[in-house]
Coordinates of C-alpha atoms in Angstrom, one line a residue:
M1 CA 55.9 -68.9 -157.1
R2 CA 55.1 -67.0 -154.0
A3 CA 57.6 -64.2 -155.0
L4 CA 56.4 -64.1 -158.6
P5 CA 53.4 -61.7 -158.2
W6 CA 55.6 -59.0 -156.6
L7 CA 58.3 -59.7 -159.2
L8 CA 55.7 -59.2 -162.0
L9 CA 54.6 -55.8 -160.5
G10 CA 58.2 -54.6 -160.3
I11 CA 59.0 -55.7 -163.9
G12 CA 55.7 -54.1 -165.1
V13 CA 56.6 -50.8 -163.5
V14 CA 60.1 -50.8 -165.0
Y15 CA 58.9 -51.8 -168.4
D16 CA 56.1 -49.2 -168.5
M17 CA 58.5 -46.4 -167.4
S18 CA 61.2 -47.3 -169.8
T19 CA 59.1 -47.7 -173.0
P20 CA 57.0 -45.3 -175.1
P21 CA 53.4 -44.6 -174.0
E22 CA 52.0 -46.9 -176.7
F23 CA 53.6 -49.9 -175.0
T24 CA 51.8 -51.2 -172.0
A25 CA 52.6 -53.6 -169.1
A26 CA 49.0 -54.4 -168.5
P27 CA 49.4 -58.2 -169.0
L28 CA 52.0 -58.3 -166.1
F29 CA 49.7 -56.3 -163.8
T30 CA 46.8 -58.6 -164.7
A31 CA 48.8 -61.8 -164.1
A32 CA 50.1 -60.7 -160.7
P33 CA 46.8 -61.1 -158.6
L34 CA 45.9 -64.3 -160.6
I35 CA 49.1 -66.0 -159.6
A36 CA 48.8 -64.8 -156.0
A37 CA 45.3 -66.3 -155.7
P38 CA 46.2 -69.9 -155.0
F39 CA 49.3 -69.2 -152.9
Y40 CA 48.4 -66.2 -150.7
S41 CA 45.7 -65.4 -148.2
L42 CA 42.7 -63.4 -149.2
L43 CA 44.1 -60.2 -147.6
S44 CA 47.5 -60.6 -149.4
T45 CA 45.7 -61.4 -152.7
A46 CA 43.6 -58.3 -152.3
L47 CA 46.7 -56.2 -151.5
I48 CA 48.4 -57.4 -154.7
G49 CA 45.3 -56.6 -156.7
A50 CA 45.1 -53.1 -155.2
A51 CA 48.8 -52.7 -155.9
S52 CA 48.3 -53.6 -159.5
C53 CA 45.4 -51.1 -159.9
A54 CA 47.5 -48.4 -158.2
A55 CA 50.4 -49.1 -160.5
V56 CA 48.3 -48.8 -163.6
F57 CA 46.6 -45.6 -162.3
T58 CA 49.9 -44.0 -161.2
L59 CA 51.8 -44.8 -164.5
H60 CA 49.0 -43.4 -166.6
F61 CA 48.7 -40.3 -164.3
G62 CA 52.4 -39.8 -164.8
N63 CA 51.8 -39.8 -168.5
S64 CA 48.9 -37.4 -168.1
N65 CA 46.5 -39.7 -169.9
T66 CA 44.3 -41.0 -167.1
T67 CA 41.2 -40.0 -169.1
D68 CA 42.1 -41.8 -172.3
V69 CA 39.9 -44.7 -173.3
E70 CA 42.9 -47.1 -173.3
A71 CA 43.9 -46.0 -169.8
V72 CA 40.4 -46.4 -168.4
T73 CA 39.9 -49.7 -170.1
E74 CA 43.3 -51.0 -168.8
L75 CA 42.5 -49.9 -165.3
L76 CA 39.0 -51.5 -165.4
T77 CA 40.5 -54.7 -166.7
V78 CA 43.1 -55.0 -164.0
A79 CA 40.5 -54.1 -161.3
T80 CA 38.1 -56.8 -162.7
V81 CA 40.9 -59.4 -162.7
A82 CA 41.8 -58.4 -159.1
V83 CA 38.2 -59.0 -158.0
L84 CA 38.2 -62.4 -159.8
A85 CA 41.5 -63.3 -158.1
A86 CA 40.0 -62.7 -154.7
L87 CA 37.0 -65.0 -155.6
I88 CA 39.4 -67.6 -156.9
N89 CA 41.3 -67.4 -153.6
R90 CA 38.2 -68.2 -151.7
V91 CA 37.3 -71.1 -153.9
V92 CA 40.9 -72.5 -153.6
R93 CA 40.9 -72.1 -149.8
R94 CA 37.5 -73.9 -149.5
S95 CA 38.8 -76.7 -151.7
D96 CA 41.9 -77.0 -149.5
E97 CA 39.7 -77.2 -146.4
Q98 CA 37.5 -79.9 -148.0
L99 CA 40.6 -81.9 -149.1
A100 CA 42.1 -81.6 -145.6
S101 CA 38.8 -83.0 -144.2
A102 CA 38.8 -85.8 -146.7
R103 CA 42.4 -86.7 -145.8
S104 CA 41.5 -86.7 -142.1
I105 CA 38.5 -89.0 -142.8
A106 CA 40.8 -91.3 -144.9
E107 CA 43.3 -91.5 -142.1
A108 CA 40.6 -92.4 -139.6
A109 CA 39.4 -95.1 -142.0
Q110 CA 42.8 -96.6 -142.2
R111 CA 43.2 -96.6 -138.5
A112 CA 39.8 -98.4 -138.2
V113 CA 40.5 -100.9 -141.0
L114 CA 44.2 -101.3 -140.4
P115 CA 44.9 -100.5 -136.8
Q116 CA 48.5 -100.5 -135.7
P117 CA 49.1 -103.7 -133.7
D118 CA 50.6 -103.6 -130.2
H119 CA 54.3 -104.0 -129.9
R120 CA 53.9 -107.1 -127.8
I121 CA 51.2 -109.6 -128.6
G122 CA 51.1 -113.1 -127.1
G123 CA 54.7 -112.8 -125.9
L124 CA 55.9 -111.9 -129.4
D125 CA 57.5 -108.6 -130.6
I126 CA 55.4 -107.2 -133.4
A127 CA 55.8 -104.3 -135.9
A128 CA 53.7 -103.3 -138.9
R129 CA 54.1 -100.7 -141.5
Y130 CA 52.0 -99.4 -144.4
E131 CA 53.7 -97.4 -147.2
A132 CA 51.3 -95.9 -149.8
A133 CA 52.6 -95.4 -153.3
D134 CA 50.6 -92.2 -153.5
A135 CA 51.9 -89.7 -151.0
D136 CA 48.3 -88.3 -150.6
A137 CA 46.8 -91.7 -150.0
F138 CA 46.3 -93.3 -146.6
I139 CA 44.8 -96.7 -147.5
G140 CA 44.7 -99.1 -150.5
G141 CA 44.4 -102.7 -151.2
D142 CA 47.2 -104.1 -149.0
L143 CA 46.3 -105.5 -145.6
Y144 CA 47.7 -107.0 -142.4
A145 CA 46.2 -108.2 -139.1
V146 CA 47.5 -109.9 -135.9
Q147 CA 45.3 -111.8 -133.6
D148 CA 46.1 -113.5 -130.3
T149 CA 43.9 -116.6 -130.1
P150 CA 43.6 -119.8 -128.0
H151 CA 45.6 -121.5 -130.8
G152 CA 48.5 -119.1 -130.6
V153 CA 49.2 -115.8 -132.4
R154 CA 47.8 -115.8 -135.9
V155 CA 48.7 -113.2 -138.6
V156 CA 47.7 -112.5 -142.1
V157 CA 49.2 -110.2 -144.8
G158 CA 47.5 -109.9 -148.1
D159 CA 47.1 -107.8 -151.3
V160 CA 43.6 -107.3 -152.8
R161 CA 43.4 -107.0 -156.6
G162 CA 42.4 -103.6 -157.8
K163 CA 42.4 -100.1 -156.4
G164 CA 40.0 -97.6 -154.9
M165 CA 37.0 -98.1 -152.7
G166 CA 36.3 -101.5 -154.1
A167 CA 39.7 -102.7 -152.8
V168 CA 39.2 -101.0 -149.5
A169 CA 35.9 -102.8 -149.1
A170 CA 37.5 -106.1 -149.8
V171 CA 40.3 -105.4 -147.3
A172 CA 37.6 -104.8 -144.6
V173 CA 35.9 -108.1 -145.5
V174 CA 39.2 -110.1 -145.4
I175 CA 40.3 -108.6 -142.0
G176 CA 36.9 -109.0 -140.5
A177 CA 36.6 -112.6 -141.6
F178 CA 40.2 -113.3 -140.4
R179 CA 39.6 -111.9 -136.9
E180 CA 36.5 -114.0 -136.5
A181 CA 37.9 -117.2 -138.0
A182 CA 41.2 -116.9 -136.2
E183 CA 39.4 -117.1 -132.9
Q184 CA 37.0 -119.9 -133.8
E185 CA 38.8 -122.3 -136.2
S186 CA 41.2 -124.9 -134.8
T187 CA 43.5 -125.0 -137.8
L188 CA 45.1 -122.5 -140.2
E189 CA 43.6 -124.4 -143.1
A190 CA 40.1 -123.8 -141.8
V191 CA 40.9 -120.1 -141.4
A192 CA 41.9 -119.9 -145.1
Q193 CA 38.6 -121.6 -146.1
R194 CA 36.6 -119.1 -144.1
L195 CA 38.4 -116.2 -145.9
E196 CA 37.7 -118.0 -149.2
R197 CA 34.0 -118.1 -148.5
A198 CA 33.9 -114.5 -147.2
L199 CA 35.5 -113.3 -150.5
A200 CA 33.1 -115.4 -152.5
R201 CA 30.2 -113.7 -150.8
E202 CA 31.8 -110.3 -151.4
G203 CA 32.3 -111.1 -155.1
M204 CA 28.6 -111.7 -155.5
R205 CA 27.9 -108.2 -154.4
R206 CA 30.4 -106.6 -156.8
E207 CA 29.8 -105.4 -160.3
G208 CA 31.8 -105.3 -163.5
L209 CA 35.2 -106.9 -163.8
D210 CA 35.7 -107.3 -160.1
A211 CA 32.7 -109.7 -160.0
F212 CA 34.7 -112.1 -162.1
E213 CA 38.3 -111.4 -161.5
G214 CA 38.4 -110.3 -157.8
F215 CA 41.0 -112.1 -155.8
T216 CA 43.4 -111.6 -152.9
T217 CA 46.8 -113.0 -152.5
A218 CA 47.5 -113.8 -148.8
V219 CA 49.8 -115.6 -146.5
L220 CA 48.6 -116.8 -143.1
A221 CA 50.9 -117.7 -140.2
E222 CA 50.3 -119.3 -136.8
I223 CA 52.8 -119.3 -133.9
P224 CA 51.7 -121.7 -131.2
R225 CA 52.7 -120.9 -127.7
G226 CA 55.9 -122.6 -126.5
D227 CA 56.4 -125.0 -129.4
G228 CA 59.2 -123.1 -131.1
V229 CA 57.6 -123.6 -134.5
I230 CA 55.6 -121.6 -137.0
R231 CA 53.0 -122.7 -139.5
I232 CA 52.7 -121.0 -142.8
L233 CA 49.8 -121.2 -145.4
N234 CA 50.5 -119.3 -148.6
R235 CA 47.7 -118.5 -151.1
G236 CA 49.6 -117.0 -154.1
H237 CA 51.5 -114.4 -152.0
P238 CA 55.2 -113.5 -152.0
E239 CA 57.2 -116.0 -149.8
P240 CA 57.8 -115.0 -146.2
L241 CA 61.3 -114.7 -144.9
L242 CA 62.7 -116.1 -141.6
L243 CA 65.6 -114.2 -140.2
R244 CA 67.5 -116.1 -137.5
G245 CA 69.3 -114.3 -134.7
D246 CA 72.7 -115.2 -136.1
G247 CA 72.0 -113.6 -139.5
R248 CA 71.0 -116.7 -141.4
L249 CA 68.0 -116.2 -143.6
C250 CA 65.5 -118.8 -144.8
V251 CA 62.9 -118.4 -147.5
L252 CA 59.7 -120.1 -146.4
S253 CA 58.5 -121.5 -149.7
A254 CA 55.2 -123.4 -149.9
S255 CA 55.5 -127.1 -150.4
E256 CA 52.5 -127.0 -152.8
P257 CA 51.6 -123.8 -154.8
A258 CA 48.1 -122.6 -154.3
L259 CA 45.8 -120.0 -156.0
P260 CA 45.0 -116.7 -154.3
L261 CA 41.9 -116.4 -152.2
G262 CA 38.7 -115.8 -154.2
M263 CA 39.7 -118.0 -157.1
G264 CA 38.0 -121.2 -155.8
D265 CA 35.9 -121.5 -159.0
L266 CA 39.1 -122.4 -160.9
G267 CA 39.8 -125.4 -158.8
V268 CA 39.3 -127.0 -155.4
W269 CA 42.0 -128.7 -153.4
P270 CA 42.7 -128.9 -149.6
D271 CA 44.9 -126.2 -148.1
R272 CA 48.1 -127.4 -146.5
A273 CA 50.1 -125.4 -143.9
D274 CA 53.9 -125.9 -143.8
E275 CA 55.7 -126.0 -140.5
A276 CA 59.2 -124.5 -139.9
E277 CA 61.4 -124.0 -136.8
F278 CA 60.9 -120.6 -135.1
P279 CA 63.7 -120.4 -132.4
P280 CA 64.2 -117.6 -129.9
G281 CA 65.7 -114.5 -131.5
A282 CA 64.3 -115.4 -134.9
M283 CA 62.1 -113.0 -136.8
L284 CA 59.4 -113.6 -139.4
L285 CA 58.9 -111.0 -142.2
L286 CA 55.7 -110.9 -144.2
Y287 CA 55.3 -108.4 -147.0
T288 CA 53.3 -107.5 -150.1
D289 CA 54.7 -107.2 -153.6
G290 CA 55.2 -103.5 -153.2
L291 CA 58.5 -104.5 -151.6
S292 CA 59.6 -107.4 -153.8
E293 CA 58.5 -105.6 -157.1
A294 CA 60.0 -102.2 -156.3
R295 CA 62.1 -101.3 -159.3
D296 CA 65.2 -99.0 -159.7
I297 CA 65.9 -96.8 -162.7
R298 CA 67.3 -99.9 -164.6
G299 CA 64.1 -101.9 -163.9
E300 CA 65.7 -104.2 -161.4
F301 CA 63.6 -105.5 -158.6
Y302 CA 64.4 -105.0 -154.9
N303 CA 65.3 -108.5 -153.5
P304 CA 64.6 -108.6 -149.8
A305 CA 66.1 -112.0 -149.3
A306 CA 69.4 -111.0 -150.9
R307 CA 69.5 -107.6 -149.1
L308 CA 68.7 -109.1 -145.6
G309 CA 71.0 -112.1 -145.6
G310 CA 73.7 -111.8 -142.9
R311 CA 72.1 -108.9 -141.2
I312 CA 70.7 -108.9 -137.7
F313 CA 68.1 -106.7 -135.9
P314 CA 68.4 -107.7 -132.3
G315 CA 66.3 -107.0 -129.3
P316 CA 62.6 -106.2 -128.7
H317 CA 62.9 -103.2 -131.2
G318 CA 64.2 -105.5 -133.9
P319 CA 60.9 -105.6 -135.9
D320 CA 60.6 -101.8 -135.9
S321 CA 64.3 -101.5 -137.0
L322 CA 63.8 -104.1 -139.7
L323 CA 60.7 -102.4 -141.2
A324 CA 62.3 -98.9 -141.0
T325 CA 65.4 -100.2 -142.8
L326 CA 63.3 -101.8 -145.5
A327 CA 61.2 -98.7 -146.1
E328 CA 64.4 -96.5 -146.4
E329 CA 66.2 -99.0 -148.7
V330 CA 63.1 -99.2 -151.0
R331 CA 63.0 -95.4 -151.2
R332 CA 66.7 -95.3 -152.2
H333 CA 66.2 -98.2 -154.6
T334 CA 63.3 -96.6 -156.4
G335 CA 64.7 -93.1 -156.3
G336 CA 62.0 -91.7 -154.0
G337 CA 59.1 -94.1 -153.9
G338 CA 57.5 -97.2 -155.4
T339 CA 54.6 -97.5 -157.8
D340 CA 52.6 -99.9 -155.6
D341 CA 51.5 -99.9 -152.0
M342 CA 53.6 -101.8 -149.5
A343 CA 52.5 -103.6 -146.3
L344 CA 55.1 -105.0 -144.0
L345 CA 54.7 -107.1 -140.9
A346 CA 57.5 -108.5 -138.7
V347 CA 57.1 -110.9 -135.8
R348 CA 60.0 -111.8 -133.5
R349 CA 60.2 -114.5 -130.8
P350 CA 62.0 -113.0 -127.8
D351 CA 65.4 -114.2 -126.7
S352 CA 66.4 -114.7 -123.1
G353 CA 69.3 -112.2 -123.7
D354 CA 67.1 -109.4 -124.9
A355 CA 67.7 -105.9 -123.7
P356 CA 65.0 -104.1 -121.8
A357 CA 62.0 -103.2 -123.9
D358 CA 62.4 -99.5 -123.3
A359 CA 65.8 -99.4 -124.9
S360 CA 66.2 -97.2 -127.9
P361 CA 65.8 -99.1 -131.2
D362 CA 68.6 -99.4 -133.8
V363 CA 66.9 -98.6 -137.1
T364 CA 69.9 -99.2 -139.3
G365 CA 70.4 -102.9 -138.9
R366 CA 73.8 -104.5 -138.4
D367 CA 75.9 -106.7 -140.7

């Protein structure tokens, strides 16, 4: 596209010189500056416009008809379009600057709402990753948070129904409520109820469909210090995976299915956290349905449990390696990118045989 304006000028000159005078290449000379406007700088666009006018004048001068009405009209037309192309160039450049500013603000908002957690929290190795389905988007309805509390390290991964700013507002509500409740509540069940109440208050402020059908799937996890266990509370979210250091994989299914957060009007029952062994070297993987519902060209879902069974991601950089591997495999599975946002969070209990933390990570995973 960047070469096309000059190509059109060359073709126009050749065409005009090789055809009788009644044939004109004016459409090519007119198109050249218009095509240059969104791709070139203002100076280059002006130069192409001037070259178009010069080509028209020179060709008519060579035919000794520079005073003909058709020649004058053609020259004025090309000159007018050249001026319009310069104006279009300024509008496009200003729009690009505004878009760049909006993207910068969106990225700052993501960092504020979904800050990247430290690599070591409460003695655990942590990694988080957010993959937006839209390459130009920085934030959506998926969320994650990690909090070191007096009750151990608590984490949440969730997916808010809907898109746009309404979903982003709900994400901020859930994360804010989680960080406060994780510090204050003694049980994971109580944390879930605090999130339920926070979303109920948020729903009262919403309008339209979200006021009635707003909900958030979420999974909460608690890793007490020194107990070698993990507690999981699932509210309608994809099941977490536990990857042991020897490659064995366990799907942490909920003993009792529960509705997502924000759907308390449909039924009330006590939350119940399930407890599982979390030995040294094991890693917990929490994710949103952007991973498990990523489809290939045949419509088959990506199955993280089947893909990760038998593979190990050792050392302090294991969580980073795991998430990098998943992101790359999803890109290959979908042929370039999924249709939904994807949030990933990996938590690993260190092993006594770990390499130093500053060792280079292996991002491929090993079978």
